[in-house]
Coordinates of C-alpha atoms and ligand atoms in Angstrom, one line a residue:
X120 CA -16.7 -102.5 90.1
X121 CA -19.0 -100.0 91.4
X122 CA -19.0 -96.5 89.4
X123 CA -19.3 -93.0 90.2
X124 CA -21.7 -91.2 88.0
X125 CA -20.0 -87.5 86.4
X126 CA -23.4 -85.6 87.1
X127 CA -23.5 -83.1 84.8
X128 CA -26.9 -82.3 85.0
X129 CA -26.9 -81.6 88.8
X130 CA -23.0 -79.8 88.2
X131 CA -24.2 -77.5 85.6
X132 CA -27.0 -76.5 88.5
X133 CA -24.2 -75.0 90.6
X134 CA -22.2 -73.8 88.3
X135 CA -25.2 -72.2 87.4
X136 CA -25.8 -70.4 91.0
X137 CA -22.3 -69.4 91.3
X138 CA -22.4 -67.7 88.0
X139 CA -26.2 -66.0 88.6
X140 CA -24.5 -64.9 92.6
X141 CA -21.8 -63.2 90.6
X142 CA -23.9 -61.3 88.1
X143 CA -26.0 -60.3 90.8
X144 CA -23.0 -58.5 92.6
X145 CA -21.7 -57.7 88.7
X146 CA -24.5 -55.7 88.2
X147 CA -25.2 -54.0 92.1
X148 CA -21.8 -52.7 91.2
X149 CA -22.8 -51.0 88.4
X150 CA -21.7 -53.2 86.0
X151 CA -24.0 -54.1 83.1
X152 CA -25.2 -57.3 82.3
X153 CA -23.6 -60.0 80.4
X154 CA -24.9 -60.2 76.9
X155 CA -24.9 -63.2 74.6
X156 CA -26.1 -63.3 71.2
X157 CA -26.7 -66.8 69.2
X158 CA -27.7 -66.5 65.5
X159 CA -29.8 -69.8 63.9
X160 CA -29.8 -69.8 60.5
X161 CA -32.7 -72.3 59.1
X162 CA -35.3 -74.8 61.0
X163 CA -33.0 -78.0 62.3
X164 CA -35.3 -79.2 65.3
X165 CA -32.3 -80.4 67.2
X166 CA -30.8 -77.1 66.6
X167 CA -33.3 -74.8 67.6
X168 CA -33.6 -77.2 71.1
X169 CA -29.6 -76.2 71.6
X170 CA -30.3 -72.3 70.7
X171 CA -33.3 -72.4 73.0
X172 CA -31.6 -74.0 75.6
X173 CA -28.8 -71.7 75.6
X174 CA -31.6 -68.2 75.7
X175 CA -33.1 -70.1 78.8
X176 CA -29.9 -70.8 80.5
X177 CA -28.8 -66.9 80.0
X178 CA -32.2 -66.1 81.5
X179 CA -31.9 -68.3 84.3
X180 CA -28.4 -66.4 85.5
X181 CA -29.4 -62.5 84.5
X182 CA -27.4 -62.7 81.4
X183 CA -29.2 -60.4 78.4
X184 CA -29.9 -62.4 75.4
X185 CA -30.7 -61.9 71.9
X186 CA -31.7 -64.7 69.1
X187 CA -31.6 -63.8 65.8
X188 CA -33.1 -66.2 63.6
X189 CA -32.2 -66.1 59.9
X190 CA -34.0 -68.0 56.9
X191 CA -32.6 -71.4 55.5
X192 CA -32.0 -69.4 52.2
X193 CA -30.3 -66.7 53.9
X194 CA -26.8 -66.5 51.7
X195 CA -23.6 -66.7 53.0
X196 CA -23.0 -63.1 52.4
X197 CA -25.5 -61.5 54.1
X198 CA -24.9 -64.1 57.4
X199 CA -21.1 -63.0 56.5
X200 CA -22.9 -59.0 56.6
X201 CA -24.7 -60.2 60.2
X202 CA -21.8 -61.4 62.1
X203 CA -19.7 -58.1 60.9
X204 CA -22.9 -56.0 62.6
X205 CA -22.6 -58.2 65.6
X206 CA -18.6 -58.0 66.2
X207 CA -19.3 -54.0 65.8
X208 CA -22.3 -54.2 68.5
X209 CA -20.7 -52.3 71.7
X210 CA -23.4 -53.7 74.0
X211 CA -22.7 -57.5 73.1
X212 CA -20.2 -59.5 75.0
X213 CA -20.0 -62.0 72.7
X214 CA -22.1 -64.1 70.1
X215 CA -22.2 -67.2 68.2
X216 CA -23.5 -69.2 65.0
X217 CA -24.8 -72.2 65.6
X218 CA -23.4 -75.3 63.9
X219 CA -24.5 -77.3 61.5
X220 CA -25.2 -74.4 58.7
X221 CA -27.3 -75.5 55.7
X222 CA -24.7 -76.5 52.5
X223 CA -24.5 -73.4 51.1
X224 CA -22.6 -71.7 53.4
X225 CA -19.1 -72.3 54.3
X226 CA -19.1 -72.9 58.4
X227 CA -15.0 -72.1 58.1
X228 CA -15.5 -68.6 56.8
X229 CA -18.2 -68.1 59.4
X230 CA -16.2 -68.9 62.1
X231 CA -13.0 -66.9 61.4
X232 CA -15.4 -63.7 60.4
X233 CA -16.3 -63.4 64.4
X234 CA -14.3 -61.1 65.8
X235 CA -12.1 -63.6 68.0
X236 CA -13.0 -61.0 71.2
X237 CA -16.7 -62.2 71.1
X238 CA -15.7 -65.7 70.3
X239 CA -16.9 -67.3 73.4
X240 CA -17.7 -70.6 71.2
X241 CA -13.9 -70.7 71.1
X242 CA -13.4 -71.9 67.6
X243 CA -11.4 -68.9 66.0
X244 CA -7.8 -69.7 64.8
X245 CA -6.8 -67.5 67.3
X246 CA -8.8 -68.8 70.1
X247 CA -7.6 -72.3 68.9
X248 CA -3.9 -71.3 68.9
X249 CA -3.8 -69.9 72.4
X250 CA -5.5 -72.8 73.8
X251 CA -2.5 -75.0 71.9
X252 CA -0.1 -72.6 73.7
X253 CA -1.4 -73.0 77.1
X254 CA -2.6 -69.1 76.7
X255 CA -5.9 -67.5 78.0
X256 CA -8.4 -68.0 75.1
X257 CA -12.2 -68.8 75.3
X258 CA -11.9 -72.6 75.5
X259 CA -14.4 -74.9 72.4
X260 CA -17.6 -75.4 75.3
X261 CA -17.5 -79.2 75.2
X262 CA -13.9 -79.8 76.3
X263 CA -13.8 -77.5 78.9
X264 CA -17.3 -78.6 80.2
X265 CA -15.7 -82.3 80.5
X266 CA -12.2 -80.5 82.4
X267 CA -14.8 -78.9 84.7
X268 CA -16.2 -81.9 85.5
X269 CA -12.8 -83.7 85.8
X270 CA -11.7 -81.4 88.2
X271 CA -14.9 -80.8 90.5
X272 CA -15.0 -84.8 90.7
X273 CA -11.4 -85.0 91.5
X274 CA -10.8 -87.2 88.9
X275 CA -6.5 -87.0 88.2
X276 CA -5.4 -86.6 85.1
X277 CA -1.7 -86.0 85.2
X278 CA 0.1 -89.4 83.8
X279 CA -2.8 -90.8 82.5
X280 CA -3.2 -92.5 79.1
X281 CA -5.9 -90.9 77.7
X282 CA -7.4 -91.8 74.3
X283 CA -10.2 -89.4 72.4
X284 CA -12.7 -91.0 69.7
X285 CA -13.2 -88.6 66.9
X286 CA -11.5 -85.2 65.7
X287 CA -13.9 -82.7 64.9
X288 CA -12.9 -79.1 65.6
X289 CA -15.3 -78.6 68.3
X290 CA -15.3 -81.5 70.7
X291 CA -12.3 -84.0 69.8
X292 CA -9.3 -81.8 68.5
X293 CA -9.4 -79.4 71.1
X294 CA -9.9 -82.2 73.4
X295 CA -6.9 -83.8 72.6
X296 CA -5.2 -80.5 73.0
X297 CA -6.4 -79.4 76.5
X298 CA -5.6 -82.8 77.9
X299 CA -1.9 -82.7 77.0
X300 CA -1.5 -79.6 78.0
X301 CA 0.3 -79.1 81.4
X302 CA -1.9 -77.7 83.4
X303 CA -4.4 -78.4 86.5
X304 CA -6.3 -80.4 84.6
X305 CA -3.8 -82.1 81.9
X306 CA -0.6 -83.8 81.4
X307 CA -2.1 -87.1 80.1
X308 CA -0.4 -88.9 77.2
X309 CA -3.3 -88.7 74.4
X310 CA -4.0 -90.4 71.8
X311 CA -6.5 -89.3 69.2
X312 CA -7.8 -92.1 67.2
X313 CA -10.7 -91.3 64.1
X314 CA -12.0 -92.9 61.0
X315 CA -8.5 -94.3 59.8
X316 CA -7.5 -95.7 63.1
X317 CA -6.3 -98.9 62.4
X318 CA -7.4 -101.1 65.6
X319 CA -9.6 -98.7 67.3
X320 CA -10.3 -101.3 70.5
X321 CA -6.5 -101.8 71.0
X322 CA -6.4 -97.7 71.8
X323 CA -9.8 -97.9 73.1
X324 CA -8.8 -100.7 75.6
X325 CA -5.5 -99.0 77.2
X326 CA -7.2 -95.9 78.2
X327 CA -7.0 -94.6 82.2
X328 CA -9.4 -91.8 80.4
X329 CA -11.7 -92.4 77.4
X330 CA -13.4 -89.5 75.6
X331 CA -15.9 -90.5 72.9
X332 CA -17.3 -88.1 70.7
X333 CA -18.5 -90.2 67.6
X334 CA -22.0 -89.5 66.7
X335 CA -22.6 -93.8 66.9
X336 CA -25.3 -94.9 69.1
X337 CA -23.6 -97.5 71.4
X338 CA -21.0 -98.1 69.3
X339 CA -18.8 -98.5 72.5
X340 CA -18.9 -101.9 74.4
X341 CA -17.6 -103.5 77.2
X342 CA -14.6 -105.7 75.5
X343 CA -13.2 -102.4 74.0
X344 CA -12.9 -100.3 77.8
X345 CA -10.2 -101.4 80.5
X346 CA -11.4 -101.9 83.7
X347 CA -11.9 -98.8 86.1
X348 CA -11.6 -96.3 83.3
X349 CA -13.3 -93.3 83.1
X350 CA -15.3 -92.4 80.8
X351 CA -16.7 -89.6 79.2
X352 CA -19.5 -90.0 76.8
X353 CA -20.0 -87.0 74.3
X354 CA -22.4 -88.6 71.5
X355 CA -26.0 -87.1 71.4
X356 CA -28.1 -89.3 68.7
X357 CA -31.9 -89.1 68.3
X358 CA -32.8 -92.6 68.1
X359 CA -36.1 -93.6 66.8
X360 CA -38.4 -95.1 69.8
X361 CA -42.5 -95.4 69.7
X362 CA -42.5 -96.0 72.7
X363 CA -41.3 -92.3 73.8
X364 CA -44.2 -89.8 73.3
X365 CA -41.6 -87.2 71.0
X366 CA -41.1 -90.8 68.6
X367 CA -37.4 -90.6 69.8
X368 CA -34.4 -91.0 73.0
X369 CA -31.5 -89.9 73.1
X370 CA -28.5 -92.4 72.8
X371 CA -24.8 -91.9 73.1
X372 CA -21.5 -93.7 71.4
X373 CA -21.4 -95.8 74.8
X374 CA -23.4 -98.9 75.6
X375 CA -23.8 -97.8 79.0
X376 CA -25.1 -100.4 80.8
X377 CA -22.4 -103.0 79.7
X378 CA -19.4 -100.2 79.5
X379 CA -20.5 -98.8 83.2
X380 CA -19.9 -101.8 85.5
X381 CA -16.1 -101.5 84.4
X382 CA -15.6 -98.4 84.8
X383 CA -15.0 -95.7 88.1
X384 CA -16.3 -92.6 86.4
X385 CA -18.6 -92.5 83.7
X386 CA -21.1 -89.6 82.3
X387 CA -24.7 -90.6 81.4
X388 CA -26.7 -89.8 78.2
X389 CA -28.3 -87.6 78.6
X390 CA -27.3 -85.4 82.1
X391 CA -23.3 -86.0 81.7
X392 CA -21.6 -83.8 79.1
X393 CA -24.9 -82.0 77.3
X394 CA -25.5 -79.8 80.1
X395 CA -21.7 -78.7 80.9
X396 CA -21.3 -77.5 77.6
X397 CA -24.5 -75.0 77.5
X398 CA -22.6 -73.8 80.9
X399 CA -19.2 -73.2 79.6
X400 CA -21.0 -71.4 77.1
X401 CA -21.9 -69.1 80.0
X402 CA -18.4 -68.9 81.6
X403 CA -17.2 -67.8 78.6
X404 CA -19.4 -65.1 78.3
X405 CA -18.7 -63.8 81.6
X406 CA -15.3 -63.8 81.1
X407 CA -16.3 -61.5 77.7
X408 CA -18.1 -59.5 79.7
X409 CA -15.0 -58.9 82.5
X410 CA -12.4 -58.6 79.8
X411 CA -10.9 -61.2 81.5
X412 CA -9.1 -62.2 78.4
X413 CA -9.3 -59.6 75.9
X414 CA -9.5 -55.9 76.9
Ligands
LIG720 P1 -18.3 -85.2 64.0 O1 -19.5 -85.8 63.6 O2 -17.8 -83.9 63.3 O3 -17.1 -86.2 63.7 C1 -17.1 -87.5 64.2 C2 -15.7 -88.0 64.4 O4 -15.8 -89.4 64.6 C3 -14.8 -87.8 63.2 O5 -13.5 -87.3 63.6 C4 -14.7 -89.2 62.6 O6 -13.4 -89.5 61.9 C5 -14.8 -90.1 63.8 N1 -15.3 -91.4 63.4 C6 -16.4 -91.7 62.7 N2 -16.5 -93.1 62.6 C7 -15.5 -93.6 63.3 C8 -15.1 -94.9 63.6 N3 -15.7 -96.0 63.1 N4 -13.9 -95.1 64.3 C9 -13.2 -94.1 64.8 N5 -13.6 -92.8 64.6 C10 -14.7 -92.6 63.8 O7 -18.2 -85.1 65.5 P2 -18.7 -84.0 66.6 O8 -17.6 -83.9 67.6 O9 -19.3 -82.8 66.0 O10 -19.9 -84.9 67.3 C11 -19.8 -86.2 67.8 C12 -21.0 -86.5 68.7 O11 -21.0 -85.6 69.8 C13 -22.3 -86.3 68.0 O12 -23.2 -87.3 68.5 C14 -22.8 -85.0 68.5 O13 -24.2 -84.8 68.5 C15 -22.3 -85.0 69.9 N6 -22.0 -83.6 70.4 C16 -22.4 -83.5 71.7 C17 -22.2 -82.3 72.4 C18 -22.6 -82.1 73.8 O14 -22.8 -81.0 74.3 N7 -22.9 -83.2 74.5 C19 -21.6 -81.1 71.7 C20 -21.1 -81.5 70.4 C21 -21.3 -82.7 69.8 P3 -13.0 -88.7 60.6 O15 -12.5 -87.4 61.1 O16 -11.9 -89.5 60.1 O17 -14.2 -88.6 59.7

């Protein structure tokens, strides 16, 4: 079968314009400039790659932006003391904390101690619940990076069996959610399958739609994918290679080159779903800074 690629990379670029030609005529109204903060607490390399993508990409469309880099021993009461500062800032649209935080400090507390306003990560209670009744809410970056990306490539949704790999709070559970929901892009049948799924190829293997997001390099192969699925890769894994000059490539949970032959749609690693999140990121920000959802 011969496969369509979900460019991400090259979607994210016009999303990109469209959002920068709408700032531009944001701002020669009058109107001031979106702002986004992100706060990195500690050194993780792959971490301080996302936050620094993120600053560029806010750059790149005339949004303001502000990093605010906090030690690895900062406690979680003083981060807690930050984010208060930052929901109180009138000149910020919205902000987040960028996941994984070091041990210490519990990620759940820092998450539902942003004001759910400036949530534009989306991962609030109260984001959550609107999203899970079909409400306006900031949706989690990932997921609604993948339904952009569904519905720019007309890919249909609506009575498909979908099945998603993995339930975290930011990429699978919501995923699962947004799918089912009835709406443009929606009303699959879903199936969320993690760690205690019992035969994870039989799910694997009936899905129209197949959403992986793991953290397994390649763990995905060809007997466990029905033929002309599509398939959206969401693992990002460092893998150690000597032959790359940086001692490492990127890998996702899909063995591409066997998986892709089957399928119609598939997303690559990297340049499918990596660059559609950093971009939802910016929709949502621009939403915070129209009040589209909260005034
Ligand atoms: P987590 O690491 O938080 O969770 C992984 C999930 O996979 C868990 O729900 C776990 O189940 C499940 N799981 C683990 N092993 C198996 C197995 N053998 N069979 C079935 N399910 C299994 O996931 P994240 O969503 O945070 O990240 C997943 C991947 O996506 C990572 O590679 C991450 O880097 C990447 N990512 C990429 C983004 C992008 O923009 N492209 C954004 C966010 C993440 P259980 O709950 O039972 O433990």
């Amino acid at each position: 079968m011969s496969y369509k690629l979900l460019n991400g990379k090259e979607l994210s670029q016009t999303i990109k314009g469209e959002i920068k030609q709408e700032v531009d005529a944001m701002v020669a109204n009058g109107h001031p400039r979106p702002h986004l903060a992100a706060v990195l607490v500690g050194n993780d390399g792959a971490s301080e790659t996302y936050v620094g993508h993120k600053v560029k990409m806010c750059d790149a469309v005339g949004f303001e932006s502000s990093l605010i880099r906090l030690n690895e021993d900062t406690s979680e009461e003083e981060l807690l003391e930050k984010i208060e500062q930052l929901n109180q800032q009138e000149d910020l649209d919205g902000f987040i904390v960028q996941l994984p935080l070091p041990k210490h400090i519990d990620a759940r507390k820092v998450t539902q101690a942003i004001d759910y306003r400036k949530d534009v990560d989306g991962f609030h209670p109260v984001n959550v619940g609107r999203m899970a009744q079909n409400l306006p809410s900031y949706l989690p970056a990932t997921p609604y990076g993948i339904l952009e990306l569904l519905e720019r490539n007309n890919v249909e949704t609506s009575g498909k069996e979908c099945v998603v790999v993995g339930r975290s709070n930011i990429v699978g559970s919501p995923m699962s959610i947004l799918l089912a929901r009835n709406a443009k892009v929606g009303n699959c049948t879903v199936t969320l399958c993690h760690s205690r799924t019992k035969d994870l190829k039989y799910h694997t293997s009936r899905a129209d739609i197949l959403v992986v997001a793991l953290g397994k390099p390649e763990f995905i192969t060809a007997d466990m994918v029905k033929e002309g699925a599509v398939v959206i890769d969401v693992g990002i894994t460092r893998v150690k290679d000597d032959s790359k000059k940086r001692g490492y490539r990127l890998a996702g949970d899909i063995k591409f080159d066997e998986v892709a032959p089957k399928c119609s749609f598939i997303t690559p690693v990297p340049g499918g779903v990596g660059p559609m999140t950093v971009i939802s990121l910016l929709k949502n920000t621009l939403k915070a800074s129209r009040k589209e959802i909260y005034t």
